[in-house]
């Protein structure tokens, strides 16, 4: 009997030992998954917060191109919306902080020595980089830097975008889990660098766990998630849980659980069982002894039953017994304490009164189930005396005592477990939503991609995007499920290219190569294929391929080669000299024309420095710093260059530079155009120009004199014609009508001739700079009204309406009243000439406008509703003696607009013409608001 008890005790002990270890392993693995989900969510949220910022900086062409204040506001908003980020900064290409999400202006701290900065500067990758924990140089606190490379417009290094993740974010989450004693957590980078540890130990941050047990570390990393028994610090045994991030982030979660803590409940239970077993053996011994001593048997049995009852009563587990009908027959102190009912109160209740989620039918089902299984585990809510409901895990066992059957129920509070499960479900739901969002984003990216994308699995096409359908002429339903060889034209060609692709991508590489593919109509085209295995090393998972049509690029490359040959031929055959030097100012090439023009041989020039041959003159086409050529652009200069005999020859030069792939100067070149004949022609043209200017001055003087001489008889003619009109109007003779008509014609012709003479006189004065102005401060509204009144008869003759849009305030300017009135009258005269009968003319004054040089001005606009001005005549109509091609009748000298422009220029203003979008021409006068003279 004693042996049986010992064997039973040993079996139970071994079983409970393994259960304790197994339960700890499951618990630690569940905790590792929860921590992994938390880390994934944290880093993905940070990457999403950085995504838009990185796209803006890439679009601008680098960190330096961004406005610091606007970037500070954007970074500040991202920090506010992402709790795990302590701060976001942008770092320019030299390593200096450009903008900061927590301060403005940002302190110019140099971070070029940081590992993440050197990594992004060296590698052209847009993938995020997780740095080791480091102390911030701005606030002196620990942070985990998540960084991204920023590219310039040409793909060059344009700086770094950094998000500082707060380690305290993870520590607060770990504290909230209320972990049991003896559990330690580490968040590692995939290379073993410690990012976060809990309980927090600053000395272990940024250390490498891989160095401590490199072989075990690699074995566990390949398994991705496992639990091992290891020897920890100070020789203590620990349960070591190792989990690689499930979302492909370079992260690892490790959990160490002290064995003595794990086995503490087991040791306690074992000691209790040993004591119970010893007690049981004592009872058995006593029973045997009582068989011999029947007189004391009853006393001994009652004593042992009392001891057993006391043990159950004092047990921390909630224990109760119920009969077949569910009536509670026994309840221990722990149940009374937790439920709030007295032990006597519990004995008058039913099982379903305490556990309200269980119905009478459920109880009967449990009773029948226990007849076969003997034990049953369920979950339910324990309703306390104050109405609180506590989640419990119930273990039901069927016990028979004194020919009666009872259900023994042991209850365990699972509130914390349910909270943990609820949080895990929330994390799982969030992760599921993130996966769905990411899937939608990937689908959107595939749909929006201009390049064809294809997923091939087991030699069949399983997925294509719209760009693939457009490129190959297939619909998605037609091509999906078709063998991949269909787009390669033949089985042999497909087998050949497939062998090359798989040999490259089988180890995780990316295949890149050109090949000829075929569309649905069997028309061939050249394509660039980028292929990568979905899972490195597992060909059964398929591959993803990006296909780009490069037919035009191949044609362009061929055309480029032809163009290079053509350019070489042109350079060799051109009449202009050509000189090419390298970055060290050594002559590398000259053409035949250069040697012919200056007499040097090609062999004598190759390898020489131009400065050694032509001295300082060479700096005009090849400066010491060749980058100055890039800054000044292609400018043409006039120089004189000596030949081999020292004789100077005039040339027009055009210099430039050639850059290599790294934007460094590789070559500089210069073309030399012989302008000896042009110089001689220029000299002759200067002489002819001087003669023409002298003749023009003489013409202007002649016109001025003739205008004065002709105006005197014209005034007499007009005076006598007006006297004749007055007298013939009073005569009542038959011939008076004829005389009146003659005098009217004489008067009208004289007035037209007088206008022509006045225009010629004004033009000659303006050309000779002899026009005098009597400037003063006048109202523009008054001047416009005077001009309208002067043209009232012509307006009435064509039934035209003038719409003068006046400003409510008086607008004044400093100008010659008579001359500006003359300009406005000229513009009104033109508007009347081109307006159709019955239409309107619009005049508008703007008090605030700008001259071409940016100075403030006031403006007057005159708009008609006529046919407008041809676009190629908007400037030529202001030339002397030039009229619009749309003038068919009405005559005119063509001097009015030329005189008006010169008057406006003399006032420091402008006059211009344009066509209105709705028809008609618009003339605009601009007078400076604050003239200097």
Tab-separated table of C-alpha atoms in Angstrom, residues 14 16 36 56 66 108 224 227 262 359-360 375 455-456 459 474 515 522 609 638 642 702 721 726 734 740 792 871:
chain	number	residue	atom	x	y	z
A	14	UNK	CA	6.496	13.937	-12.881
A	16	UNK	CA	2.848	18.107	-12.892
A	36	UNK	CA	5.976	40.747	-31.621
A	56	UNK	CA	7.553	65.030	-50.298
A	66	UNK	CA	12.551	71.849	-48.253
A	108	UNK	CA	22.736	72.657	-36.415
A	224	UNK	CA	12.169	31.534	-36.348
A	227	UNK	CA	11.809	27.607	-26.727
A	262	UNK	CA	8.353	28.544	-13.069
A	359	UNK	CA	-28.884	26.655	-17.072
A	360	UNK	CA	-30.678	23.693	-15.515
A	375	UNK	CA	-13.829	15.190	-15.212
A	455	UNK	CA	3.122	36.495	-60.826
A	456	UNK	CA	4.178	33.107	-62.151
A	459	UNK	CA	4.999	27.585	-64.901
A	474	UNK	CA	-4.686	40.153	-73.079
A	515	UNK	CA	14.766	39.408	-74.066
A	522	UNK	CA	2.329	37.536	-82.013
A	609	UNK	CA	47.922	73.353	-71.620
A	638	UNK	CA	34.469	87.884	-79.065
A	642	UNK	CA	47.337	84.426	-81.928
A	702	UNK	CA	13.767	119.365	-92.465
A	721	UNK	CA	-12.647	128.761	-95.635
A	726	UNK	CA	-20.118	132.024	-92.798
A	734	UNK	CA	-28.742	129.767	-106.381
A	740	UNK	CA	-20.864	126.341	-99.369
A	792	UNK	CA	-18.199	113.329	-78.744
A	871	UNK	CA	-1.215	88.721	-82.859
